[in-house]
Amino acid sequence: MSLDLPAARSRPGRLALAGLGIAVLLALPFILGGYFLFIASLVLVYVLAAFGTNLLTGYTNLISLAGAVFFGIGAYGAAILTGEYGVTLLVAALAAGLVAMVVGLLLAIPLLRLEEVFLAMATLGFVMIFAEIAKSGGELTGGENGMGVAAPDLFGLELGGAGTYWMLLAVVAVLMWMGANFGASRWGRALKAVKGSESAARIMGLDTARLKIVAFALSSFYCGVAGALYGPLIRFIDPSTFDLMVSISFVSMVIVGGLGSIRGSILGAAFVIAVPQCLTYLGLDQVQRSVYGLAMILSLMFLPGGLSGLGHTLFRRHRP
């Protein structure tokens, strides 16, 4: 994945812009408070889920609706580890993400024999199965009544709103950096070849089935870590938290933000999460879904590159 900054092509310009962005992000807790800082923290969590979805859809053109399953595995896994065994949140999130990745790997082997709508329908089935497993989890998952989740902590020290935000920002920065390096690696370049033309990649000698499995497993890891960090932020999870709409929202973030782009993952998560929350705050929650649907339609019709490609699209249309 590329992290291009078209507004400043030179290296000093890009560094200055990146430094300004980091400073603004670090200063947000001093600017925002209460509910809006909570929204900013929520956006950071969903950036990971959007990036995970983008790793699969943006690189391989495959659409999976199983994002909610891995999000749920991460959420329940971390909640059990922190609540029942006293594991600190960051360790629990890593462990839950790895469990989600293993499950994703096992599912990917049979699932990726399917293509397009058949893959989407098959992954939809796993969302339904996961909901039933969560409901029948008894005391472990709280069943249909759900379960409370321990507050965010940093190695035993309970965090407040600003502390939680800074911790999430650090986790997202590290995982995004790892994702950017993966995109520039041999594996990342091979996946880009698959995205360009699977047939051509196969002719070049690339094992496209193996590459897709790797993308699916990594996608599951990022969604799992996102789920692990979501629970402590909300402080409660139940089976309805991980339904089909969650998976659809992940795919929506990728489409609205832009396929195959880290910047697209960030912009898509910010739009899909922050706009409805702000509308609710303003008492306009009845138009949430309309705005959501309209954004999807407009992105598909007029912004093939999503919000991350907005500048390029406008420049191309107004070029003499």
mmCIF file with all atom_site columns, C-alpha atoms in Angstrom, residues 7 39 44 68 81 90 95 100 109 164 168 190 198-199 225-226 234 254 270:
data_model
loop_
_atom_site.group_PDB
_atom_site.id
_atom_site.type_symbol
_atom_site.label_atom_id
_atom_site.label_alt_id
_atom_site.label_comp_id
_atom_site.label_asym_id
_atom_site.label_entity_id
_atom_site.label_seq_id
_atom_site.pdbx_PDB_ins_code
_atom_site.Cartn_x
_atom_site.Cartn_y
_atom_site.Cartn_z
_atom_site.occupancy
_atom_site.B_iso_or_equiv
_atom_site.pdbx_formal_charge
_atom_site.auth_seq_id
_atom_site.auth_comp_id
_atom_site.auth_asym_id
_atom_site.auth_atom_id
_atom_site.pdbx_PDB_model_num
ATOM 1  C CA . ALA A 1 7   ? -0.035  17.974  -1.776  1.00 0.00 ? 7   ALA A CA 1
ATOM 2  C CA . ILE A 1 39  ? -15.283 9.511   18.807  1.00 0.00 ? 39  ILE A CA 1
ATOM 3  C CA . LEU A 1 44  ? -8.598  4.946   15.647  1.00 0.00 ? 44  LEU A CA 1
ATOM 4  C CA . ALA A 1 68  ? -17.267 -9.071  12.020  1.00 0.00 ? 68  ALA A CA 1
ATOM 5  C CA . LEU A 1 81  ? -8.000  -12.503 28.968  1.00 0.00 ? 81  LEU A CA 1
ATOM 6  C CA . LEU A 1 90  ? -1.818  -4.691  24.921  1.00 0.00 ? 90  LEU A CA 1
ATOM 7  C CA . ALA A 1 95  ? -2.874  -12.577 21.595  1.00 0.00 ? 95  ALA A CA 1
ATOM 8  C CA . ALA A 1 100 ? -8.039  -14.264 14.851  1.00 0.00 ? 100 ALA A CA 1
ATOM 9  C CA . ILE A 1 109 ? -7.786  -22.366 2.797   1.00 0.00 ? 109 ILE A CA 1
ATOM 10 C CA . THR A 1 164 ? -6.685  5.737   26.090  1.00 0.00 ? 164 THR A CA 1
ATOM 11 C CA . LEU A 1 168 ? -4.643  3.749   20.666  1.00 0.00 ? 168 LEU A CA 1
ATOM 12 C CA . ALA A 1 190 ? 3.463   -9.754  -5.394  1.00 0.00 ? 190 ALA A CA 1
ATOM 13 C CA . GLU A 1 198 ? -4.328  -12.494 -11.426 1.00 0.00 ? 198 GLU A CA 1
ATOM 14 C CA . SER A 1 199 ? -3.792  -14.311 -14.726 1.00 0.00 ? 199 SER A CA 1
ATOM 15 C CA . VAL A 1 225 ? -6.712  -6.386  17.172  1.00 0.00 ? 225 VAL A CA 1
ATOM 16 C CA . ALA A 1 226 ? -9.360  -3.756  16.361  1.00 0.00 ? 226 ALA A CA 1
ATOM 17 C CA . ILE A 1 234 ? -17.181 0.593   24.881  1.00 0.00 ? 234 ILE A CA 1
ATOM 18 C CA . VAL A 1 254 ? -12.721 0.806   2.207   1.00 0.00 ? 254 VAL A CA 1
ATOM 19 C CA . ALA A 1 270 ? -13.152 8.617   9.970   1.00 0.00 ? 270 ALA A CA 1
#
